[in-house]
Structures are given as structure tokens and as C-alpha cells.
Amino acid sequence: MQSIDYLCILFCFQTEHKMSIEEVCRKFNTDIVQGLTNAKAAEYLIRDGPNALTPPPTTPEWVKFCRQLFGGFSILLWTGAILCFLAYAIQAATEDEPAGDNLYLGIVLTAVVVITGCFSYFQEAKSSKIMESFKNMVPQQALVIREGEKVTINAEEVVGGDLIEVKGGDRIPADIRVVSAHGCKVDNSSLTGESEPQSRSPDCTHDNPLETRNVAFFSTNCVEGTARGIVICTGDRTVMGRIATLTSGLETGKTPIAKEIEHFIHIITGVAVFLGVTFFILAIILGYSWLEAVIFLIGIIVANVPEGLLATVTVCLTLTAKRMAKKNCLVKNLEAVETLGSTSTICSDKTGTLTQNRMTVAHMWFDNQIHEADTTEDQSGASFDKSSVTWLSLARVAGLCNRAQFKAGQDSLPILKRDVAGDASESALLKCIELSCGSVRAMRDRNKKVAEIPFNSTNKYQLSVHETEDPNDNRYLLVMKGAPERILDRCTTILVQGKEQPMDEELKEAFQNAYMELGGLGERVLGFCHVLLPEDQYPKGFAFDTEDVNFQTDNLCFVGLMSMIDPPRAAVPDAVIMVTGDHPITAKAIAKGVGIISEGNETVEDIAARLNIPVSQVNPRDAKACVVHGTDLKDLSQDQMDDILRNHTEIVFARTSPQQKLIIVEGCQRLGAIVAVTGDGVNDSPALKKADIGVAMGISGSDVSKQAADMILLDDNFASIVTGVEEGRLIFDNLKKSIAYTLTSNIPEITPFLFFIIVNIPLPLGTITILCIDLGTDMVPAISLAYETAESDIMKRQPRNPARDKLVNERLISIAYGQIGMIQALGGFFAYFVILAENGFLPSRLVGIRLNWDDRSTNDLEDSYGQQWTYEQRKIVEFTCHTAFFVSIVVVQWADVIICKTRRNSVFQQGMRPSWWFCAFPYSFLIFVYDEIRKLLLRRNPGG
Amino acid sequence: MSGTKAEERKGSSSEWRDAFWNPRTHELLGRTASSWGLILLFYLVFYLFLAGMFVLTMYIMLLTLDDYKPTWQDRLATPGMMIHPKGDQLEITFSVSETESWDRFTQTLNTFLSPYNDSYQVQMNDNCPPDQFFIQEDSGEVRNNPKRSCQFNRSMLEECSGISDRFYGYSRGQPCVLIKLNRVIGMLPGKNGQSPYVTCGAKRYRVEKERDEWREDGDKLGPLAYYPPNGTFNLMYYPYYGKKAQVNYTQPLVAVKFLNASVNTDINVECKINSNTLEAGSERDKFAGRVSFKLRINHT
């Protein structure tokens, strides 16, 4: 409460809630029915600016830059560079002609750190820009009424005085003064911390604007019901905006892959420091001077740190972000892609995700008969008598008890192609009625609506009360639609051939059969009923209270059923658990349609039906598929739940409530699965949050679900999730490949130093050369691995277990360091020994030669053949060795980059046929021949 | 809250212990003994294979080498030169009056020159005709081994041979420095019977670092004496056939005696080879075809 008092100080000057609606209208020059005029709205928009919060101050750019410059491996390299300068300073102070090597190395190291720092900084800036653009791709929408038309606009364009309509699942686009509400409840938890949804109504109930019921606040969520209100504050002037300006941006936690990379940096740094210090001490013990020991230390650090790797990783992430955006997957945090890749179970609700979300009315049942709906534009396929009274009643109920309406300005379009404001099934009904009976709008105008209870998950029905068409008839018409069994429960009579008949057992059975048949087709069935309220009880002007229902909602007259189908989408992968609110039969039909229950797999019930035995006698282990009813789920213990999840590969949960969704997700997680949950409704958001990765629908999804989700499918296509999974696995694979490739060359880089110190051979590979490899020849191929396409088996593999399958695990280290790296080192050493031997120093002569070899005053060093060498002469040979070692590493890294292209597949399976590799061979030969001829001519004609 | 955290910590510490040694599954660092055994076996076999492969390639490479002559000699086109005694970092500093300061020079010279004793040379080597190459060709595949070598008698160094003056002049402030030309197989350091010879002079050097002021100690050097006469490396000692074919090769020497060098001052001396076939060494290599050293004779 204290916080609320404190807030009150900030906002008590707000008085709109105490004004009457008319006063508010006057204040904003708006109309309670027509809303603002477009011109006024534009004027206000210019005056007040867009309805958006000023973004919180971000980390200054120079801090980000410094983080790149001094974070990760950079510290290690800075240490190396400083040691270099120190060594040079000592040499300069003590020697007459100090060798410039250390100075150069120091400069190069500094340059390396600065350049990679800059590169990473720009890459990060680029990827964060992409993420920014992502955020802008999901603009919040608001339904405003301007000049009497409902238009959906960006929430940013909402201005003070706009008449706004919100419904369950919406985010409130601005601070609004409620003018009318139907069972509207808002979740103010983001503002006040009260988790209980609070109802909203037009009455002022409290002096404090935060306490009163008639104000709904910006960025809170409407949980259920509908409300209409006038915008009183926008943008930073809203309550939330003023709080937001008080609190600065919150630090976000580290994502899994960032942790993985940090873990990897720690390992490598640890190894580098450990080896460096060990050999430093060893060098001192072996009698090297301090200076030499320091130089060894630098060499080992430089050899161990994969300087180019971090830049490569950033490139990989940026690339994936781009690729995902192209495929209509909007990833709210980039690293979530990787999580998606390790997903083992996808819990999906049916609506719009597994289906195409183009709901159309397919069948109707009235007059005790199933009729096929005619969905052609010209009504050519009429299959039933349109003059039937029952049909006209059904159409009236479907048209009136319906909140959907066509968006403005599409009169020229065919009905089926028009955009509709409203949910999928209501839109389907609207289009169907509009097609067969003409303008629904006109019908609604004739039957003025006086009261309405919108659909919610507890009632499972929607009703509205209307005046009748006949001006002389003062009775009110109550129309209701909803889940068929719930509707049936409320009915005592049924309309058959235009006559009301009492509902008897026979008709009930006919209803049940029709319901089962339609449901079995995988269709969503809705029941419709109506009643004319008796005039004596409900005279004209009766005040219908929808909050506290003061009128009859039973003893109704059943009219008919209408069923809608949403054609299933192709491409639904395995490991999908369907969780839906639909009837088990419908759910099963859809599951079969999209392949969640694959052909030939039976449920316990199917087996029982086939063998004609009771369900209890069937061994549940025989059934791979299973359909679980929400009510059964309630009674299941945790163990039984685990048993179901473990023993069935194809599971459908039907008639589930939001809480049960959460239980299912938790159950899967308990079994160690990484669960992705898709959802679009408000009620999905707990499950979306609980899931390892929540996926919201971009088109049909509510703002709340989009907020709770980690990823948004812009095209609502389930196949996009699969793409996401593939991308997630791909980025992990490719990073692994890049790292494996880069780490491998560490072994041939570090072994020369070790042998140099321990066996006292001339140094086979110089420090600068190591930098050339790490930053030059290794970096581009490592980046190229980021472009690697997915392996053919990428989706067939078991998902990644994040506890065991680390980015850098012992297996990667083992193969990179222990196996391939060793082979590479041998390759380098072979080249080294060949060069020295062919110049006269056989391997046997080399061991222990180092002290004399590096002594400038020894100019008669004897080789294996008895020849004598000056210092410079043998250094030239040594540098030749460095070059050769370098070239060998480059050459063996060619092989490495090719083997790193795949993790499991053979290289030859990965799109590249071996014969294609050799196509360019004649041309490379041509290069040699051509250049030799060129050189020959040059020699023949000197100066020509 | 804190209770659960403590439990978590406890849990994670026991996890750590399990990760190191899990007594239930008998896993060390997450692997059973047999798994570790297999890994070790794999690495043993793998590394043995690699070692075998490496040894094989090295062996094949060594087979391609000639026993008598290295494959490449291009780095040795200009032979290096060296002095003896080497001193400390090519600085020969001593006091005439302090015996200990030059004693080690005479000691090393004695040791160095012992194989040059006339008696030994006469016994081991040939007396070759001078001023011409002592060529001993192989006839085709048949090796003409071991090859003979020519005598270089210690007495040829006369004043610097240590026979007449066993302190090589160090006791009188007239030190001897031996100069040798690096051995290079097959090198022919002259033609037309003209033997290469050594000349020594003052070396130009920079006075101070970073400053472009050069100086040479020509006036301090004083007269020099060369032994053998004219400081020649006689052609008969060439060509060299390598350690294996020409076991008893005696490397020719030239001795330089500083007859009247200035005392109590650093003298930068540079000796170089003069030949009508050898190329002048690169500017970078201070010891190709020349040798420089610092001489300082203290005398109180």
C-alpha cells in the first residue's frame, strides 16, 4: 500500500476518473459513439507525440567498446603485449643493439587486440541493430473507433481522446477511462503487484486514480471480457510511463550460449595461464634467464589464445539472426534459437498452429439433419432449403451473438477475402451468414443490442440480448452460442421445422450423434440457442446486468449446431504433444490429420473397439498413441502423468484448462525434456513462461502471449518452429565446427615451444607466425564454417542435452587437441626436420643445440656434415622452417576445414561429390605453367 | 529462501564429488574404469600409429639424403669466418701484467692447436703440392674413401705457433689471434692458383647509438703480422669433402699478431677474406666472409 500512496503523490492531479463521461468527451473533443475524427487524431498526434515510452538509457557506446577491448581473451593478449614491451625495454637498457622482435610483437599484439575488439564491437552493433528491428516488427495494435469505424492501428498512433475497444488478451494501449465494460477484468500486476485480476466498469469507485475501477492503465493486460474507453493519457504521461522514467532499465540475465562461450573462454584462459606459468617456472629451473622465460611465456600465451575466435562467434550469431528473420521467425533473444535447437518436446495447441487458421463453416445441424454449408461466393452450391424457419433462426443467432465485424473499407472485396476484426470462429460464422443471408450489419442494426456477456473459459458460452425486428414486439430476444453440451444443458425445447418442441431423449440422442459425427470430422462444433424473453418479466427498458446476471439463462430453445473446420497444415514434426481445449474426438481427428497420431497407431480405445473388449482389459503398453481428457488429467497423480508421458510417443490432451497446460509442461520438464510451448491466448502465457522456450503466434496471438514468448512466428506457421529448431541446431553445430577448427591449430602452435624449451631444438615456429595463422589463415575458414548448411540428419538427431552436450566438451577437446591437432603438429615437425636435414642438420644433431644455435657470437656452428655456419646463415634456415611449419599448418588446416564441415555425415554426403573437387585441377596446373613461362620470358629479356 | 540455497549448495558440492568419483557407479570423472581403459587404449594405439607413421616418413626422408653432402648449400655461398680464441662475446680483453687475465686464452690456443702439431700432421696427413686444389674425385659409384687431407703444421704459424713463444705474445702485449674460414663442403675459394688471404683493419663503428657518427680505430691498430706469410689459406686445403669422407681434415688457419696496438683502449678490428671467387657476404651477416672483434690490451 505504501507504494500506492507514493504513486498517488505522483498522479493525484489526474482527475478524469472523477469526471462524467460527457465531461471527458468534452475535454478531448471526442464523441462517445463516433470517436475522434481522423483530422483531430492527427492533430493530437502531432501535439502529444507518439504513444510510446521513451526507451531507457542504454549502456553508452564507449563502455560497450571498452568491454570488447578488455573482455575475454583480450586481457591475456594485453598481458602478452605489455610483457613484450617490458622485455624490449629491458633489452634496450642492457644491450647495445637490442633485437626489435619483442617491440614488433608487442605492437602486433596491441594491434590485434584493438582490431579484433573493433571488429567484435561492430558485429555486435550490427546484430543488436537486427534485434532492434525485430522489436519494431511486432508493433502493438490497438482497435480504435474513429469517425464511427473500427480501425486497427499501431498502438503508437493512439492519441488522447481516442475511443478504444479492448478485449481479453489485449494489452491496454494507453491509460483509458472506461465508458462501458462487459465482464472486463484487467491484470494490474505489472503496476501494483496485485496478481488477482480486477474488474473494470464505468463507475468511479475511488478518489485515487490507481484504485478506481474506471481507469485501465497502459501496458497492463486485459484478461477477459471487453471494455470500451476513452484514452486520457498516452506515452510517457501514462502512469506506467511516469514510473518507467523513474526506474532505469533492468539488467538482463545471461543467455545459455553466452554462458557457454564464457565457460569456454575460462577453460582456454585457464589452460593458457597454467601452461604459461608452468613453462615459465620450468624455464627458470632449467637455467634460462628471466628475459628468455618471459619470452617463452608470451609465446605460450599467444599460441594458446585463439585470437580470431570471438569475432567468428559474433559473425555466426549475426548470420543466424538474419536467417531467422528471413524465415519469419522473430526471435526475441538471439540465444533462444539455440535453446529451440535442443527442444525435445513441443507442446502445441491446435488453433492456428497446426492448422492453417482459415476457419470456415463446414457443416450445420438443424431440423434433425446435417447440412453441408455452402461457402461459395455466388451461393451456387446450396444444398438445403434456405427458407426454412429453423435455418433463419440459426442464422439470426449466429449473426447477432457474434462480436466479429468486417474491417472498414473493403466493400469491393469478395466476402471471403475480407479482413475481419474478431476471433477465428466468429469470423467464420460472420462470413457464412453474410454469404447466405446478406448484410449482417443490417441485421444487427435492426436488432439493436442491449446487453452482452462475451465468451470466457469458465462459462464457455457467449450471449447477447437484442430488441426484436418487429417494432410492435416489445419482447427482448436472448441469443446464445457456445460449447454444444453446455448449450444443451440450458435448453428445454428444440426448434424443429420452425416449431418449438420439448427436448426429449430421442432428440437428445440425435443431437449427441450429430455432435459426435461433426466432431469426428475434426471440426469445431458450436451450439446455438435463443429465447424470446417474456414481456411481463422483462419489460421494455429493463436494465440487464451482465456482471451479476439478473435474467434467465436457461430454459432456452435449442436451434442448431454449426461446425467449423480449420484445414490442417502439413509439416508437423515428431515429438509434438497436442494440448487443446477441443473435444477429444475433434482433437483426435485433427491430430490424425496433421500426423501427430501417425497412421496405424492406435489409442487404447481404438484397440478396445477393434478387439471388441472393454477398455480396462487392454494393455496400455500396446497403445503408442493416447488421448487424455482434461477431466481425467485432474485426477491423475504425478506418477501416472509421468507414466503417460513416458510410455506414449503420440499424446493428445483434450479439453484442457490453462492450469493443466502448465501441469503438462511441468510433467515433460520433470522427465528431462526441453519443452517448447506454442500458444496464442492470454491463458497460454503461464505455460509459455514456464516452457524452456515459448513460441507465440504473430498474427493470431494476443499481446500478452507475445510478451511472454521467447520467439514469435510472424506467419503463424507451425513449420516455422521446425525451421527455428533447425536453425538452433545449425548454429550450435556451426559454432562447434568453428571452434573445433580453430582450436585444432593450437596444438601445432604450442608444441614447437614445448620442444624448444624441453629438448632444446631450434624454434620451429615463431610467435608472429602464430599470429598470422590465428588471425589470417584460420579466421576466414572459421567464418566460412558459420555459413555451413545443415547436415542432412540434423532433424533426425536426438536433441541436445544441455547438461551433457556442452559447446566445448571433452570430446571436442579430445578430437581437436588430442587427435587432429597431434597429426597437424607431426605434419609441421616433419616439414621442419626435412628442411633442417636437407640443409645439413640431421635430427640427431638438433637435440640440445639450442644454446649454441641462438648464440650470436657462435659463428662456426658445426652441422652433421662438418660444415660450419654463422649465426645469420642458420637463422635464415630457421626462418625457412618457420615458414614451412606455417605452410604445413595451413595445408593440414585445409583438410581440417573440410572434415569440420560435418559432424556425423561423411563429407561426401554433404553435397560435395568428390569428383567435383578435382574440376579445377587442370586450371591450377595452368597457373603454374603460365607463370613459369612468364618468368622464363622475364629472365630472357631482363628489364623488358 | 536461504535454506533452499544452502541445500542447493550442498547438492552441488556432492555433485562435484560425484563428478570426480562416483562410488555408486564406480565412475572416475564421469567414466567407469573400463571406459577410461578404452580411451587410454585408443590413445595408446592412436599415438603408436602416429609415432610409427612419423618415424616411417622421417626414415624415408633420411633415405633420400646423401651421406656425404647435404642436399642444399645455398645458404653457405659465402663462408663465415671466426676467430680463436673467441673471448667473451668476441671481445679479447686482458692485462699484460696480470697473468690470469690472458692465461685462459693461451690455454684454449694450446688445446686448439694440439692437433696441428707437426709430428701428428706428418703422421696423419699428406704433404700436398701447394697453390692448387687437392681434388680427389670419386670414380662414378665407387667412393674414393677415405679421402686424404693436407698437412697444416703448427710451425707454419711461426711466432703464433706457441712453440717459440708459449704465451702467443699475450705476455708482451702482442697478442696472436687465429682466424679460420668456415668449412663448407666442396667450396673452392680461389682460382688460377691464387689463394685467398686475410686482411685485417680497423672497423668502422658508430660512436654512439642513434647517432650517425662513425669512427674507426685505424691509428690505434698499429702494425700487424700474418702467418703463414700474407695470411693465405692455401688452395691445397680445398675442397673439403665433409666429416665422413675426410676424417682427418685439418682446417687451415691464419694467425694475426698485433705488434704494437694501443693500450688501454678498445680497438674494433675487422678481418676479411680476399678471394677471386667468393662473393662478398650480405650486409646483414656480419660474419660472412669477415669477422670483427674487439681488442683491449690493458697495460699499467
JSON list of C-alpha atoms in Angstrom, two decimals, chain A residues 336-456:
[
{"chain": "A", "resi": 336, "resn": "ALA", "atom": "CA", "xyz": [16.82, -18.63, -27.60]},
{"chain": "A", "resi": 337, "resn": "VAL", "atom": "CA", "xyz": [17.42, -20.01, -31.08]},
{"chain": "A", "resi": 338, "resn": "GLU", "atom": "CA", "xyz": [19.94, -22.32, -29.60]},
{"chain": "A", "resi": 339, "resn": "THR", "atom": "CA", "xyz": [17.52, -23.43, -26.89]},
{"chain": "A", "resi": 340, "resn": "LEU", "atom": "CA", "xyz": [14.98, -24.17, -29.57]},
{"chain": "A", "resi": 341, "resn": "GLY", "atom": "CA", "xyz": [17.55, -26.38, -31.21]},
{"chain": "A", "resi": 342, "resn": "SER", "atom": "CA", "xyz": [17.73, -28.60, -28.17]},
{"chain": "A", "resi": 343, "resn": "THR", "atom": "CA", "xyz": [13.96, -28.86, -27.84]},
{"chain": "A", "resi": 344, "resn": "SER", "atom": "CA", "xyz": [12.83, -32.41, -27.37]},
{"chain": "A", "resi": 345, "resn": "THR", "atom": "CA", "xyz": [9.10, -31.89, -26.96]},
{"chain": "A", "resi": 346, "resn": "ILE", "atom": "CA", "xyz": [6.80, -29.36, -28.49]},
{"chain": "A", "resi": 347, "resn": "CYS", "atom": "CA", "xyz": [3.50, -28.77, -26.77]},
{"chain": "A", "resi": 348, "resn": "SER", "atom": "CA", "xyz": [1.23, -27.23, -29.27]},
{"chain": "A", "resi": 349, "resn": "ASP", "atom": "CA", "xyz": [-2.31, -26.10, -29.11]},
{"chain": "A", "resi": 350, "resn": "LYS", "atom": "CA", "xyz": [-4.34, -26.76, -32.17]},
{"chain": "A", "resi": 351, "resn": "THR", "atom": "CA", "xyz": [-5.54, -23.37, -33.14]},
{"chain": "A", "resi": 352, "resn": "GLY", "atom": "CA", "xyz": [-3.72, -21.74, -35.90]},
{"chain": "A", "resi": 353, "resn": "THR", "atom": "CA", "xyz": [-0.54, -23.55, -35.19]},
{"chain": "A", "resi": 354, "resn": "LEU", "atom": "CA", "xyz": [-1.18, -26.96, -36.51]},
{"chain": "A", "resi": 355, "resn": "THR", "atom": "CA", "xyz": [-3.87, -25.73, -38.78]},
{"chain": "A", "resi": 356, "resn": "GLN", "atom": "CA", "xyz": [-4.00, -23.02, -41.39]},
{"chain": "A", "resi": 357, "resn": "ASN", "atom": "CA", "xyz": [-6.11, -20.75, -39.22]},
{"chain": "A", "resi": 358, "resn": "ARG", "atom": "CA", "xyz": [-8.57, -20.18, -42.05]},
{"chain": "A", "resi": 359, "resn": "MET", "atom": "CA", "xyz": [-11.62, -21.24, -40.14]},
{"chain": "A", "resi": 360, "resn": "THR", "atom": "CA", "xyz": [-14.68, -21.80, -42.31]},
{"chain": "A", "resi": 361, "resn": "VAL", "atom": "CA", "xyz": [-18.10, -23.16, -41.55]},
{"chain": "A", "resi": 362, "resn": "ALA", "atom": "CA", "xyz": [-18.34, -26.66, -42.93]},
{"chain": "A", "resi": 363, "resn": "HIS", "atom": "CA", "xyz": [-21.50, -28.23, -41.59]},
{"chain": "A", "resi": 364, "resn": "MET", "atom": "CA", "xyz": [-24.68, -27.37, -39.75]},
{"chain": "A", "resi": 365, "resn": "TRP", "atom": "CA", "xyz": [-27.20, -29.46, -37.94]},
{"chain": "A", "resi": 366, "resn": "PHE", "atom": "CA", "xyz": [-30.76, -28.33, -37.67]},
{"chain": "A", "resi": 367, "resn": "ASP", "atom": "CA", "xyz": [-34.15, -29.91, -38.23]},
{"chain": "A", "resi": 368, "resn": "ASN", "atom": "CA", "xyz": [-32.51, -33.14, -37.10]},
{"chain": "A", "resi": 369, "resn": "GLN", "atom": "CA", "xyz": [-30.34, -33.26, -40.17]},
{"chain": "A", "resi": 370, "resn": "ILE", "atom": "CA", "xyz": [-26.75, -32.50, -41.03]},
{"chain": "A", "resi": 371, "resn": "HIS", "atom": "CA", "xyz": [-26.38, -29.99, -43.86]},
{"chain": "A", "resi": 372, "resn": "GLU", "atom": "CA", "xyz": [-23.29, -29.06, -45.71]},
{"chain": "A", "resi": 373, "resn": "ALA", "atom": "CA", "xyz": [-22.50, -25.37, -45.55]},
{"chain": "A", "resi": 374, "resn": "ASP", "atom": "CA", "xyz": [-22.22, -23.51, -48.78]},
{"chain": "A", "resi": 375, "resn": "THR", "atom": "CA", "xyz": [-19.10, -21.44, -48.82]},
{"chain": "A", "resi": 376, "resn": "THR", "atom": "CA", "xyz": [-19.10, -20.39, -52.43]},
{"chain": "A", "resi": 377, "resn": "GLU", "atom": "CA", "xyz": [-19.23, -16.69, -53.23]},
{"chain": "A", "resi": 378, "resn": "ASP", "atom": "CA", "xyz": [-22.28, -16.95, -55.50]},
{"chain": "A", "resi": 379, "resn": "GLN", "atom": "CA", "xyz": [-24.17, -19.45, -53.31]},
{"chain": "A", "resi": 380, "resn": "SER", "atom": "CA", "xyz": [-24.31, -21.90, -56.20]},
{"chain": "A", "resi": 381, "resn": "GLY", "atom": "CA", "xyz": [-23.79, -24.92, -54.01]},
{"chain": "A", "resi": 382, "resn": "ALA", "atom": "CA", "xyz": [-26.90, -24.53, -51.93]},
{"chain": "A", "resi": 383, "resn": "SER", "atom": "CA", "xyz": [-27.78, -27.89, -50.51]},
{"chain": "A", "resi": 384, "resn": "PHE", "atom": "CA", "xyz": [-30.66, -27.10, -48.20]},
{"chain": "A", "resi": 385, "resn": "ASP", "atom": "CA", "xyz": [-33.81, -25.10, -48.08]},
{"chain": "A", "resi": 386, "resn": "LYS", "atom": "CA", "xyz": [-32.88, -21.55, -47.20]},
{"chain": "A", "resi": 387, "resn": "SER", "atom": "CA", "xyz": [-36.40, -20.59, -46.43]},
{"chain": "A", "resi": 388, "resn": "SER", "atom": "CA", "xyz": [-36.59, -22.99, -43.52]},
{"chain": "A", "resi": 389, "resn": "VAL", "atom": "CA", "xyz": [-37.60, -21.13, -40.35]},
{"chain": "A", "resi": 390, "resn": "THR", "atom": "CA", "xyz": [-35.08, -23.06, -38.32]},
{"chain": "A", "resi": 391, "resn": "TRP", "atom": "CA", "xyz": [-32.30, -22.01, -40.66]},
{"chain": "A", "resi": 392, "resn": "LEU", "atom": "CA", "xyz": [-33.36, -18.37, -40.48]},
{"chain": "A", "resi": 393, "resn": "SER", "atom": "CA", "xyz": [-33.39, -18.54, -36.68]},
{"chain": "A", "resi": 394, "resn": "LEU", "atom": "CA", "xyz": [-29.99, -20.21, -36.66]},
{"chain": "A", "resi": 395, "resn": "ALA", "atom": "CA", "xyz": [-28.60, -17.55, -38.98]},
{"chain": "A", "resi": 396, "resn": "ARG", "atom": "CA", "xyz": [-30.06, -14.86, -36.77]},
{"chain": "A", "resi": 397, "resn": "VAL", "atom": "CA", "xyz": [-28.47, -16.29, -33.64]},
{"chain": "A", "resi": 398, "resn": "ALA", "atom": "CA", "xyz": [-25.16, -16.77, -35.41]},
{"chain": "A", "resi": 399, "resn": "GLY", "atom": "CA", "xyz": [-25.23, -13.23, -36.76]},
{"chain": "A", "resi": 400, "resn": "LEU", "atom": "CA", "xyz": [-26.32, -11.49, -33.58]},
{"chain": "A", "resi": 401, "resn": "CYS", "atom": "CA", "xyz": [-24.44, -13.43, -30.98]},
{"chain": "A", "resi": 402, "resn": "ASN", "atom": "CA", "xyz": [-21.22, -12.53, -32.70]},
{"chain": "A", "resi": 403, "resn": "ARG", "atom": "CA", "xyz": [-18.72, -9.81, -31.97]},
{"chain": "A", "resi": 404, "resn": "ALA", "atom": "CA", "xyz": [-16.81, -10.08, -35.20]},
{"chain": "A", "resi": 405, "resn": "GLN", "atom": "CA", "xyz": [-17.22, -7.44, -37.84]},
{"chain": "A", "resi": 406, "resn": "PHE", "atom": "CA", "xyz": [-15.68, -6.62, -41.17]},
{"chain": "A", "resi": 407, "resn": "LYS", "atom": "CA", "xyz": [-12.95, -4.04, -41.07]},
{"chain": "A", "resi": 408, "resn": "ALA", "atom": "CA", "xyz": [-13.80, -0.79, -42.76]},
{"chain": "A", "resi": 409, "resn": "GLY", "atom": "CA", "xyz": [-13.14, -0.04, -46.38]},
{"chain": "A", "resi": 410, "resn": "GLN", "atom": "CA", "xyz": [-13.33, -3.46, -48.03]},
{"chain": "A", "resi": 411, "resn": "ASP", "atom": "CA", "xyz": [-16.76, -3.36, -49.61]},
{"chain": "A", "resi": 412, "resn": "SER", "atom": "CA", "xyz": [-15.29, -4.02, -53.03]},
{"chain": "A", "resi": 413, "resn": "LEU", "atom": "CA", "xyz": [-13.61, -7.24, -51.93]},
{"chain": "A", "resi": 414, "resn": "PRO", "atom": "CA", "xyz": [-15.34, -10.61, -52.10]},
{"chain": "A", "resi": 415, "resn": "ILE", "atom": "CA", "xyz": [-16.72, -11.55, -48.69]},
{"chain": "A", "resi": 416, "resn": "LEU", "atom": "CA", "xyz": [-14.40, -14.48, -48.18]},
{"chain": "A", "resi": 417, "resn": "LYS", "atom": "CA", "xyz": [-11.34, -12.32, -48.67]},
{"chain": "A", "resi": 418, "resn": "ARG", "atom": "CA", "xyz": [-12.34, -9.52, -46.35]},
{"chain": "A", "resi": 419, "resn": "ASP", "atom": "CA", "xyz": [-10.44, -8.90, -43.16]},
{"chain": "A", "resi": 420, "resn": "VAL", "atom": "CA", "xyz": [-12.39, -9.39, -40.01]},
{"chain": "A", "resi": 421, "resn": "ALA", "atom": "CA", "xyz": [-11.89, -7.93, -36.55]},
{"chain": "A", "resi": 422, "resn": "GLY", "atom": "CA", "xyz": [-12.66, -10.77, -34.22]},
{"chain": "A", "resi": 423, "resn": "ASP", "atom": "CA", "xyz": [-11.63, -14.32, -33.42]},
{"chain": "A", "resi": 424, "resn": "ALA", "atom": "CA", "xyz": [-11.41, -17.10, -35.93]},
{"chain": "A", "resi": 425, "resn": "SER", "atom": "CA", "xyz": [-14.65, -18.96, -35.32]},
{"chain": "A", "resi": 426, "resn": "GLU", "atom": "CA", "xyz": [-16.74, -15.80, -35.05]},
{"chain": "A", "resi": 427, "resn": "SER", "atom": "CA", "xyz": [-15.21, -14.60, -38.30]},
{"chain": "A", "resi": 428, "resn": "ALA", "atom": "CA", "xyz": [-16.13, -17.89, -39.94]},
{"chain": "A", "resi": 429, "resn": "LEU", "atom": "CA", "xyz": [-19.71, -17.54, -38.75]},
{"chain": "A", "resi": 430, "resn": "LEU", "atom": "CA", "xyz": [-19.85, -13.93, -39.86]},
{"chain": "A", "resi": 431, "resn": "LYS", "atom": "CA", "xyz": [-18.68, -14.77, -43.35]},
{"chain": "A", "resi": 432, "resn": "CYS", "atom": "CA", "xyz": [-21.03, -17.72, -43.63]},
{"chain": "A", "resi": 433, "resn": "ILE", "atom": "CA", "xyz": [-24.08, -15.66, -42.59]},
{"chain": "A", "resi": 434, "resn": "GLU", "atom": "CA", "xyz": [-23.06, -12.71, -44.74]},
{"chain": "A", "resi": 435, "resn": "LEU", "atom": "CA", "xyz": [-22.79, -15.05, -47.71]},
{"chain": "A", "resi": 436, "resn": "SER", "atom": "CA", "xyz": [-26.10, -16.74, -47.32]},
{"chain": "A", "resi": 437, "resn": "CYS", "atom": "CA", "xyz": [-28.31, -14.10, -45.69]},
{"chain": "A", "resi": 438, "resn": "GLY", "atom": "CA", "xyz": [-26.89, -10.77, -46.77]},
{"chain": "A", "resi": 439, "resn": "SER", "atom": "CA", "xyz": [-25.57, -7.98, -44.64]},
{"chain": "A", "resi": 440, "resn": "VAL", "atom": "CA", "xyz": [-25.08, -8.95, -41.03]},
{"chain": "A", "resi": 441, "resn": "ARG", "atom": "CA", "xyz": [-24.60, -5.31, -40.24]},
{"chain": "A", "resi": 442, "resn": "ALA", "atom": "CA", "xyz": [-28.10, -4.53, -41.37]},
{"chain": "A", "resi": 443, "resn": "MET", "atom": "CA", "xyz": [-29.41, -7.41, -39.29]},
{"chain": "A", "resi": 444, "resn": "ARG", "atom": "CA", "xyz": [-27.59, -6.04, -36.25]},
{"chain": "A", "resi": 445, "resn": "ASP", "atom": "CA", "xyz": [-28.95, -2.58, -36.89]},
{"chain": "A", "resi": 446, "resn": "ARG", "atom": "CA", "xyz": [-32.48, -3.98, -36.97]},
{"chain": "A", "resi": 447, "resn": "ASN", "atom": "CA", "xyz": [-31.90, -5.92, -33.75]},
{"chain": "A", "resi": 448, "resn": "LYS", "atom": "CA", "xyz": [-30.22, -3.40, -31.51]},
{"chain": "A", "resi": 449, "resn": "LYS", "atom": "CA", "xyz": [-28.01, -4.99, -28.89]},
{"chain": "A", "resi": 450, "resn": "VAL", "atom": "CA", "xyz": [-28.91, -4.10, -25.31]},
{"chain": "A", "resi": 451, "resn": "ALA", "atom": "CA", "xyz": [-26.66, -6.39, -23.31]},
{"chain": "A", "resi": 452, "resn": "GLU", "atom": "CA", "xyz": [-23.84, -8.83, -23.87]},
{"chain": "A", "resi": 453, "resn": "ILE", "atom": "CA", "xyz": [-21.75, -11.37, -21.98]},
{"chain": "A", "resi": 454, "resn": "PRO", "atom": "CA", "xyz": [-18.61, -12.16, -24.00]},
{"chain": "A", "resi": 455, "resn": "PHE", "atom": "CA", "xyz": [-17.21, -15.63, -24.17]},
{"chain": "A", "resi": 456, "resn": "ASN", "atom": "CA", "xyz": [-14.95, -16.75, -21.36]}
]
